[in-house]
Short mmCIF file of C-alpha atoms and ligand atoms in Angstrom, two decimals:
data_model
loop_
_atom_site.label_atom_id
_atom_site.label_comp_id
_atom_site.label_asym_id
_atom_site.label_seq_id
_atom_site.Cartn_x
_atom_site.Cartn_y
_atom_site.Cartn_z
CA MET A 279 -74.79 -194.56 39.02
CA ARG A 280 -75.16 -195.44 35.35
CA THR A 281 -72.80 -194.44 32.27
CA ILE A 282 -73.64 -194.12 28.76
CA LYS A 283 -71.20 -193.46 26.27
CA LEU A 284 -72.30 -191.45 22.80
CA ASN A 285 -70.09 -192.79 20.24
CA LEU A 286 -69.17 -190.13 17.54
CA ASN A 287 -65.90 -190.70 16.60
CA LYS A 288 -63.66 -187.75 17.72
CA ARG A 289 -66.67 -186.09 19.24
CA SER A 290 -68.12 -189.08 21.63
CA TYR A 291 -68.72 -188.33 25.12
CA ASN A 292 -70.36 -190.00 28.41
CA ILE A 293 -73.46 -189.48 29.62
CA VAL A 294 -73.55 -190.14 33.46
CA ALA A 295 -76.90 -190.32 35.85
CA GLY A 296 -77.30 -190.91 39.32
CA GLY A 297 -78.52 -189.57 42.68
CA GLY A 298 -76.41 -187.28 44.63
CA ILE A 299 -73.56 -187.31 41.89
CA ILE A 300 -72.73 -183.67 41.68
CA ASN A 301 -69.73 -183.80 44.15
CA LEU A 302 -68.15 -186.02 41.55
CA LEU A 303 -68.35 -183.63 38.66
CA GLY A 304 -64.86 -182.03 39.25
CA LYS A 305 -62.86 -185.34 39.20
CA TYR A 306 -64.84 -186.06 35.47
CA ILE A 307 -64.04 -182.92 34.24
CA ALA A 308 -60.42 -183.06 35.28
CA GLY A 309 -60.36 -186.40 33.38
CA LEU A 310 -61.13 -184.54 30.13
CA ASP A 311 -58.27 -182.16 30.13
CA ILE A 312 -60.77 -179.32 28.54
CA GLY A 313 -59.64 -176.30 30.35
CA SER A 314 -59.16 -174.65 33.72
CA ASP A 315 -61.54 -172.37 34.41
CA ALA A 316 -65.31 -173.22 34.61
CA TYR A 317 -67.69 -170.62 33.41
CA ILE A 318 -71.38 -171.62 34.75
CA ILE A 319 -74.50 -170.31 32.70
CA THR A 320 -77.35 -170.68 35.11
CA ASN A 321 -80.35 -168.84 36.63
CA SER A 322 -80.94 -167.53 40.16
CA LEU A 323 -83.30 -170.30 41.05
CA ILE A 324 -81.06 -172.72 40.30
CA LYS A 325 -77.70 -171.00 41.62
CA ASN A 326 -79.69 -170.71 44.86
CA LYS A 327 -80.59 -174.69 45.29
CA TYR A 328 -77.51 -176.08 44.10
CA ALA A 329 -74.40 -174.03 43.23
CA GLY A 330 -72.94 -174.40 46.71
CA ALA A 331 -72.64 -178.07 45.78
CA LEU A 332 -71.40 -177.61 42.50
CA GLU A 333 -68.85 -174.77 43.10
CA ARG A 334 -67.24 -177.25 46.28
CA ALA A 335 -67.01 -179.93 43.37
CA LEU A 336 -65.23 -178.06 40.55
CA ARG A 337 -62.80 -175.94 43.24
CA GLN A 338 -62.06 -179.18 45.14
CA ALA A 339 -60.60 -180.43 41.59
CA GLY A 340 -58.79 -177.24 41.13
CA PHE A 341 -60.98 -175.42 38.69
CA THR A 342 -61.53 -171.74 38.91
CA VAL A 343 -65.29 -170.99 38.96
CA LYS A 344 -67.73 -168.14 37.58
CA PHE A 345 -71.46 -168.17 37.60
CA LYS A 346 -73.15 -165.96 35.05
CA LEU A 347 -76.97 -165.80 35.76
CA VAL A 348 -79.51 -165.14 32.91
CA PRO A 349 -83.57 -164.70 33.40
CA ASP A 350 -85.61 -167.57 34.16
CA ALA A 351 -87.55 -167.53 31.17
CA GLU A 352 -87.53 -168.85 27.64
CA SER A 353 -86.65 -165.15 26.71
CA ALA A 354 -83.39 -165.95 27.79
CA LYS A 355 -82.95 -167.90 24.46
CA SER A 356 -82.18 -164.37 22.55
CA ILE A 357 -79.46 -163.16 20.43
CA LYS A 358 -79.55 -160.30 22.85
CA MET A 359 -78.87 -162.52 25.81
CA VAL A 360 -75.94 -164.45 23.59
CA SER A 361 -74.09 -161.17 22.93
CA ALA A 362 -74.29 -159.85 26.43
CA VAL A 363 -73.17 -163.18 28.04
CA ILE A 364 -70.31 -163.21 25.21
CA GLU A 365 -69.65 -159.64 26.08
CA ASP A 366 -69.10 -160.76 29.76
CA ILE A 367 -66.93 -163.69 28.66
CA VAL A 368 -64.72 -161.84 26.62
CA ARG A 369 -64.23 -159.33 29.97
CA TYR A 370 -63.41 -162.51 32.05
CA ASP A 371 -61.40 -164.37 29.73
CA LYS A 372 -57.87 -163.17 30.13
CA LYS A 373 -55.31 -165.83 31.03
CA LYS A 374 -57.71 -168.41 31.15
CA ARG A 375 -58.26 -171.84 29.49
CA LEU A 376 -62.31 -171.45 29.72
CA PHE A 377 -65.05 -173.94 29.33
CA ILE A 378 -68.45 -173.35 29.60
CA ILE A 379 -70.84 -175.39 32.00
CA ALA A 380 -74.62 -175.27 31.16
CA PHE A 381 -76.34 -175.60 34.65
CA GLY A 382 -79.98 -175.74 34.58
CA GLY A 383 -83.34 -176.74 32.35
CA GLY A 384 -83.80 -176.94 28.44
CA VAL A 385 -83.44 -173.29 28.20
CA ILE A 386 -80.27 -172.76 29.71
CA GLY A 387 -78.64 -175.94 28.00
CA ASP A 388 -79.80 -174.28 24.56
CA LEU A 389 -78.33 -170.71 25.27
CA ALA A 390 -75.30 -172.04 26.79
CA GLY A 391 -74.50 -174.80 24.10
CA PHE A 392 -74.96 -172.26 21.19
CA ILE A 393 -72.56 -169.68 22.95
CA ALA A 394 -70.08 -172.48 23.43
CA SER A 395 -70.36 -173.17 19.76
CA ILE A 396 -69.61 -169.64 18.17
CA TYR A 397 -67.35 -168.06 21.04
CA LYS A 398 -63.83 -168.32 19.60
CA ARG A 399 -65.72 -170.55 17.07
CA GLY A 400 -66.10 -173.29 19.66
CA ILE A 401 -64.91 -173.84 22.92
CA PRO A 402 -65.74 -177.04 25.15
CA TYR A 403 -68.84 -177.16 27.16
CA ILE A 404 -70.58 -179.48 29.65
CA GLN A 405 -74.09 -180.07 29.92
CA VAL A 406 -75.45 -180.54 33.81
CA PRO A 407 -79.20 -180.76 33.20
CA THR A 408 -81.60 -179.97 36.19
CA THR A 409 -85.11 -180.76 34.88
CA LEU A 410 -86.67 -183.97 33.54
CA LEU A 411 -86.77 -182.66 30.31
CA ALA A 412 -83.16 -181.44 29.68
CA GLN A 413 -81.95 -184.92 31.54
CA VAL A 414 -83.60 -187.26 29.00
CA ASP A 415 -83.70 -184.92 25.77
CA SER A 416 -82.28 -181.72 25.45
CA SER A 417 -78.72 -181.96 27.00
CA ILE A 418 -78.11 -184.89 24.96
CA GLY A 419 -77.26 -184.78 20.99
CA GLY A 420 -75.82 -181.35 20.50
CA LYS A 421 -78.82 -179.38 19.23
CA THR A 422 -78.18 -175.82 20.60
CA ALA A 423 -80.67 -172.79 19.61
CA VAL A 424 -81.80 -169.37 20.61
CA ASP A 425 -85.24 -168.14 19.46
CA LEU A 426 -86.24 -165.25 17.01
CA VAL A 427 -89.73 -163.27 17.31
CA LYS A 428 -90.75 -165.09 14.28
CA GLY A 429 -90.34 -168.71 15.96
CA LYS A 430 -88.31 -170.65 18.49
CA ASN A 431 -84.96 -172.35 17.79
CA LEU A 432 -84.88 -170.45 14.42
CA VAL A 433 -80.58 -169.89 14.87
CA GLY A 434 -78.54 -172.39 16.36
CA ALA A 435 -75.80 -175.14 15.69
CA PHE A 436 -75.29 -178.76 16.17
CA TYR A 437 -72.48 -178.79 18.66
CA GLN A 438 -71.81 -181.51 20.87
CA PRO A 439 -70.97 -181.46 24.58
CA ARG A 440 -68.07 -182.88 26.37
CA LEU A 441 -70.01 -184.56 29.11
CA VAL A 442 -73.47 -184.39 30.32
CA PHE A 443 -73.75 -184.87 33.81
CA SER A 444 -77.70 -185.83 35.46
CA ASP A 445 -77.92 -185.47 39.09
CA VAL A 446 -81.23 -186.81 39.55
CA ASN A 447 -81.54 -185.93 42.85
CA THR A 448 -82.13 -182.31 41.37
CA LEU A 449 -85.47 -183.52 40.48
CA LYS A 450 -86.73 -183.57 43.71
CA THR A 451 -87.24 -179.53 43.63
CA LEU A 452 -88.65 -179.41 40.04
CA PRO A 453 -92.60 -177.95 40.21
CA PRO A 454 -94.87 -181.16 39.73
CA ARG A 455 -95.99 -179.59 36.47
CA GLN A 456 -92.47 -179.31 35.04
CA LEU A 457 -92.01 -182.97 36.29
CA ARG A 458 -94.91 -184.28 34.18
CA SER A 459 -93.65 -182.20 31.10
CA GLY A 460 -90.47 -184.34 31.00
CA LEU A 461 -92.34 -187.52 32.13
CA ALA A 462 -94.10 -186.93 28.62
CA GLU A 463 -90.78 -186.98 26.67
CA VAL A 464 -90.11 -190.06 28.65
CA ILE A 465 -93.36 -191.64 27.67
CA LYS A 466 -92.60 -190.63 24.16
CA TYR A 467 -89.36 -192.92 23.99
CA GLY A 468 -91.40 -195.90 25.31
CA ILE A 469 -93.92 -195.62 22.53
CA ILE A 470 -91.28 -194.85 19.60
CA LYS A 471 -88.55 -197.54 20.80
CA ASP A 472 -88.92 -199.48 23.69
CA PRO A 473 -91.82 -201.33 24.85
CA ARG A 474 -90.28 -202.59 28.03
CA LEU A 475 -89.62 -199.01 28.83
CA PHE A 476 -93.27 -198.56 28.22
CA ALA A 477 -94.46 -201.36 30.32
CA TYR A 478 -92.25 -200.38 32.89
CA LEU A 479 -93.90 -196.49 33.34
CA GLU A 480 -97.36 -198.34 33.41
CA LYS A 481 -96.45 -200.08 36.27
CA ASN A 482 -94.14 -197.20 37.85
CA TYR A 483 -95.51 -193.79 37.11
CA ALA A 484 -96.40 -193.26 40.57
CA ASP A 485 -93.16 -193.58 41.95
CA ILE A 486 -91.67 -191.21 39.21
CA LEU A 487 -94.19 -188.68 40.32
CA ALA A 488 -93.23 -189.46 43.84
CA ARG A 489 -89.67 -188.70 42.94
CA LYS A 490 -87.96 -192.15 44.07
CA GLY A 491 -84.32 -192.05 43.40
CA PRO A 492 -83.63 -195.56 41.52
CA VAL A 493 -86.87 -195.09 39.35
CA LEU A 494 -85.80 -191.83 38.46
CA GLU A 495 -82.16 -193.11 37.90
CA PHE A 496 -83.44 -196.02 35.74
CA ILE A 497 -85.64 -193.71 33.48
CA VAL A 498 -83.18 -191.15 33.04
CA GLY A 499 -80.31 -194.00 32.03
CA ARG A 500 -82.69 -195.58 29.70
CA CYS A 501 -83.75 -192.73 27.99
CA SER A 502 -80.34 -191.29 27.61
CA ARG A 503 -79.30 -194.74 26.11
CA ILE A 504 -82.28 -194.48 23.36
CA LYS A 505 -81.19 -191.03 22.88
CA ALA A 506 -77.76 -191.53 22.34
CA ASN A 507 -78.24 -194.57 20.18
CA ILE A 508 -80.37 -192.30 17.51
CA VAL A 509 -77.97 -189.37 17.48
CA GLN A 510 -75.23 -191.90 16.96
CA GLU A 511 -77.18 -192.96 13.77
CA ASP A 512 -78.00 -189.56 12.68
CA GLU A 513 -76.42 -186.90 14.32
CA ARG A 514 -77.15 -184.02 11.79
CA GLU A 515 -81.32 -185.07 11.32
CA GLU A 516 -80.14 -186.23 7.81
CA ARG A 517 -80.98 -189.77 7.81
CA GLY A 518 -84.57 -189.85 8.88
CA ARG A 519 -83.51 -191.64 11.90
CA ARG A 520 -83.66 -188.68 14.54
CA THR A 521 -87.06 -187.78 12.93
CA ILE A 522 -88.36 -190.32 15.15
CA LEU A 523 -87.83 -188.22 18.10
CA ASN A 524 -90.43 -185.61 16.95
CA PHE A 525 -93.27 -188.08 17.71
CA GLY A 526 -95.87 -185.76 19.21
CA HIS A 527 -93.81 -182.52 18.38
CA THR A 528 -95.30 -181.81 14.94
CA ILE A 529 -98.89 -181.13 16.49
CA GLY A 530 -97.38 -180.43 20.10
CA HIS A 531 -95.50 -177.45 18.60
CA ALA A 532 -98.77 -176.33 16.73
CA ILE A 533 -100.75 -176.28 19.76
CA GLU A 534 -97.89 -174.48 21.84
CA ALA A 535 -97.84 -171.84 18.83
CA ALA A 536 -101.70 -171.79 18.73
CA ALA A 537 -101.70 -170.86 22.65
CA ASN A 538 -99.09 -168.27 22.35
CA TYR A 539 -96.71 -170.45 24.26
CA LYS A 540 -99.02 -169.72 27.26
CA GLY A 541 -101.77 -171.88 28.09
CA TYR A 542 -99.58 -175.44 27.51
CA ASN A 543 -95.92 -176.48 28.58
CA HIS A 544 -94.01 -178.13 26.09
CA GLY A 545 -94.50 -181.72 27.63
CA GLU A 546 -98.34 -180.88 27.96
CA ALA A 547 -98.55 -180.35 24.51
CA VAL A 548 -96.45 -183.13 23.06
CA ALA A 549 -98.67 -185.41 25.20
CA LEU A 550 -101.85 -183.96 23.24
CA GLY A 551 -99.81 -184.33 19.92
CA MET A 552 -99.05 -187.86 20.83
CA LEU A 553 -102.42 -188.81 21.42
CA VAL A 554 -103.40 -187.07 18.05
CA ALA A 555 -100.56 -188.90 16.22
CA CYS A 556 -101.70 -192.20 17.78
CA ASP A 557 -105.25 -191.62 16.62
CA ILE A 558 -104.10 -191.02 13.05
CA SER A 559 -102.25 -194.28 13.35
CA LYS A 560 -105.30 -196.04 14.44
CA ALA A 561 -107.58 -194.43 11.56
CA LEU A 562 -104.90 -195.77 9.00
CA ARG A 563 -104.95 -199.07 10.68
CA LEU A 564 -101.51 -198.87 11.76
CA ILE A 565 -102.09 -200.04 15.20
CA ASP A 566 -104.94 -201.80 16.83
CA ASP A 567 -107.32 -200.55 19.70
CA GLU A 568 -105.34 -202.03 22.75
CA ALA A 569 -102.23 -200.01 21.70
CA ALA A 570 -104.27 -197.18 21.43
CA LYS A 571 -105.84 -197.66 24.43
CA ARG A 572 -102.76 -198.36 26.70
CA ILE A 573 -100.97 -195.01 25.52
CA LYS A 574 -104.22 -193.29 26.29
CA GLN A 575 -104.42 -194.50 29.68
CA LEU A 576 -100.60 -193.92 30.67
CA ILE A 577 -100.63 -190.50 29.76
CA GLY A 578 -104.12 -189.72 31.09
CA SER A 579 -103.01 -191.37 34.78
CA THR A 580 -99.73 -189.27 34.84
CA GLY A 581 -101.95 -186.01 34.94
CA LEU A 582 -100.99 -184.86 31.45
CA PRO A 583 -103.88 -183.12 29.40
CA VAL A 584 -105.89 -185.60 27.38
CA LYS A 585 -108.16 -182.96 26.04
CA ILE A 586 -107.48 -179.65 24.60
CA ARG A 587 -109.08 -176.24 25.99
CA LYS A 588 -109.55 -172.85 25.06
CA LEU A 589 -108.24 -173.31 21.41
CA CYS A 590 -109.77 -174.08 18.18
CA ALA A 591 -108.73 -176.83 15.65
CA LYS A 592 -108.52 -174.51 13.07
CA ASP A 593 -105.94 -172.21 14.71
CA ILE A 594 -103.94 -175.59 15.31
CA ILE A 595 -103.97 -176.67 11.65
CA GLU A 596 -102.72 -173.11 10.69
CA ALA A 597 -99.76 -173.36 13.15
CA HIS A 598 -98.70 -176.81 12.33
CA TYR A 599 -98.00 -175.35 8.41
CA HIS A 600 -95.07 -173.45 10.07
CA ASP A 601 -93.50 -176.79 11.53
CA LYS A 602 -90.21 -176.68 10.52
CA LYS A 603 -90.21 -180.21 9.23
CA PHE A 604 -92.75 -178.83 6.66
CA ILE A 605 -90.88 -179.33 3.38
CA GLY A 606 -92.50 -177.24 0.54
CA ALA A 607 -96.26 -178.18 0.65
CA LYS A 608 -95.74 -181.68 2.37
CA ASN A 609 -96.23 -182.68 5.74
CA LYS A 610 -94.30 -185.02 7.71
CA LEU A 611 -95.71 -186.73 10.80
CA VAL A 612 -94.34 -189.69 12.77
CA LEU A 613 -96.82 -192.34 13.15
CA ILE A 614 -96.58 -195.67 14.81
CA LYS A 615 -97.04 -199.19 13.92
CA GLY A 616 -97.15 -200.33 17.39
CA ILE A 617 -95.73 -199.62 20.63
CA GLY A 618 -91.88 -199.26 20.06
CA LYS A 619 -92.16 -199.10 16.18
CA THR A 620 -92.55 -195.98 14.27
CA LYS A 621 -93.47 -194.87 10.71
CA ILE A 622 -92.84 -191.67 8.81
CA ALA A 623 -95.96 -190.19 6.89
CA GLN A 624 -95.51 -187.65 4.66
CA ASN A 625 -98.25 -185.55 2.68
CA LEU A 626 -101.35 -186.87 4.58
CA PRO A 627 -104.63 -185.66 3.55
CA LEU A 628 -105.62 -182.85 5.83
CA GLU A 629 -108.80 -184.31 6.59
CA ILE A 630 -107.32 -187.17 8.70
CA ILE A 631 -105.24 -185.03 10.79
CA ARG A 632 -108.36 -182.62 11.27
CA GLN A 633 -110.55 -185.73 12.47
CA ALA A 634 -107.90 -187.09 14.89
CA LEU A 635 -107.27 -183.58 16.05
CA ARG A 636 -111.55 -183.08 16.92
CA LYS A 637 -111.00 -185.96 18.88
CA ARG A 638 -109.11 -184.17 21.74
CA PHE A 639 -111.58 -181.44 22.22
P1 NAD B 921 -86.42 -174.59 31.42
O1 NAD B 921 -85.37 -174.74 31.13
O2 NAD B 921 -87.48 -173.21 31.16
O3 NAD B 921 -86.95 -175.11 33.22
C1 NAD B 921 -88.18 -175.12 33.58
C2 NAD B 921 -88.10 -174.32 35.10
O4 NAD B 921 -87.67 -175.37 36.08
C3 NAD B 921 -87.58 -173.15 35.01
O5 NAD B 921 -88.44 -172.26 35.88
C4 NAD B 921 -86.35 -173.58 35.61
O6 NAD B 921 -85.88 -172.51 36.27
C5 NAD B 921 -86.79 -174.47 36.71
N1 NAD B 921 -85.67 -175.42 37.33
C6 NAD B 921 -84.73 -176.17 36.69
N2 NAD B 921 -84.14 -176.99 37.28
C7 NAD B 921 -85.04 -177.10 38.43
C8 NAD B 921 -84.77 -177.96 39.56
N3 NAD B 921 -83.90 -178.66 39.67
N4 NAD B 921 -85.63 -177.32 40.81
C9 NAD B 921 -86.36 -176.49 40.44
N5 NAD B 921 -86.51 -175.82 39.48
C10 NAD B 921 -85.92 -176.14 38.30
O7 NAD B 921 -87.65 -175.80 30.67
P2 NAD B 921 -87.03 -177.16 30.17
O8 NAD B 921 -88.55 -177.97 29.83
O9 NAD B 921 -86.12 -177.84 31.01
O10 NAD B 921 -86.45 -176.96 28.75
C11 NAD B 921 -87.20 -176.26 27.84
C12 NAD B 921 -86.48 -175.82 26.44
O11 NAD B 921 -85.70 -176.91 26.20
C13 NAD B 921 -87.29 -174.85 25.41
O12 NAD B 921 -86.39 -173.82 25.30
C14 NAD B 921 -86.94 -176.10 24.31
O13 NAD B 921 -86.85 -175.13 23.18
C15 NAD B 921 -85.67 -176.78 24.63
N6 NAD B 921 -85.67 -178.21 24.32
C16 NAD B 921 -84.23 -178.39 23.33
C17 NAD B 921 -84.29 -179.67 22.90
C18 NAD B 921 -82.84 -180.03 22.42
O14 NAD B 921 -82.53 -181.16 21.70
N7 NAD B 921 -81.98 -179.05 22.20
C19 NAD B 921 -84.89 -180.61 23.25
C20 NAD B 921 -86.06 -180.28 23.72
C21 NAD B 921 -86.59 -179.20 24.44
N1 LIG B 922 -85.27 -183.18 20.73
C1 LIG B 922 -85.16 -183.69 19.53
C2 LIG B 922 -83.67 -184.17 18.95
O1 LIG B 922 -82.58 -183.85 19.81
O2 LIG B 922 -83.47 -184.50 17.74
#
């Protein structure tokens, strides 16, 4: 079991990662003094698989437990769902000291975190992430949000959880495509910050895909440490430090949007976006052939896509203008100067992006 402290003065919290630790959750929450009544937001798939263990752990530590089920889809991240869940909380919240538990992947984490941030102007919440993407990324750092028809994550708040509790054993039931999607974010951490993690992934990616417990615990712990360090330096993405987490995401989001959020899941699109960013970095002579080759090889060997299908470059370029990181008419892209080193490029000529994109077809 690993414990990582994310230091944000009064908003500091621990990220705990390990195999089979869910039965310890009650004790951890009891030590936080955040309330006595757990309101758990999840979906039926996760509830059927894991609610028994979670409920036992909480009841044994003296908490009352209520589950609230939301649909298993990105569409659960909506204003309508926020208001429906809050109405339910209001009916339930009599003579209680309520806190929220987000029990699921990034969809549940973003929705539950946002609800916690606005109900009664903010109540405590805990992240219990159950996908690899949520364990290494979305549960950490306090970004909460729901979607509007016009775009993803357009309504949200920075609101830090009081604890992140990642039981890597839950990853054993993740569909393989979903596991690979999270692995794209793990590879991203290696590329932007940690050459040793990158080398570890080159050696151990097959064991990750085979869901070997110690390997999963190692990567979740290591990525949590990297993300915590970045969030500590730039909690609200105001100093340009947190921006590096968007490596691969500008073009990745454009690919997801151009495919109407159907053809590619997040990690697959990010993998392609990282390859485009890598080709741009190479074209600008920021990295050598060897680094680019290693990145392509690792992404390819994990089964993540290396070619874009059923889309055209024009639609992707068009979609990239809607990226949140676009400031005025200037684009902003995270590039690399080697494995483990980033460079933020602004206002890159469109032709350079277009040429790198063409290599992915
Ligand atoms: P998800 O939450 O939709 O989960 C993927 C699927 O896996 C779902 O069907 C879910 O029910 C299922 N699942 C979850 N845990 C499981 C388990 N242990 N076993 C079997 N199935 C399981 O997807 P995700 O990839 O975790 O998250 C994507 C969301 O995260 C997006 O909405 C994205 O915007 C958001 N996100 C937020 C941040 C942030 O910083 N807040 C960062 C990245 C992504
Ligand atoms: N997932 C990007 C961030 O947390 O900043």
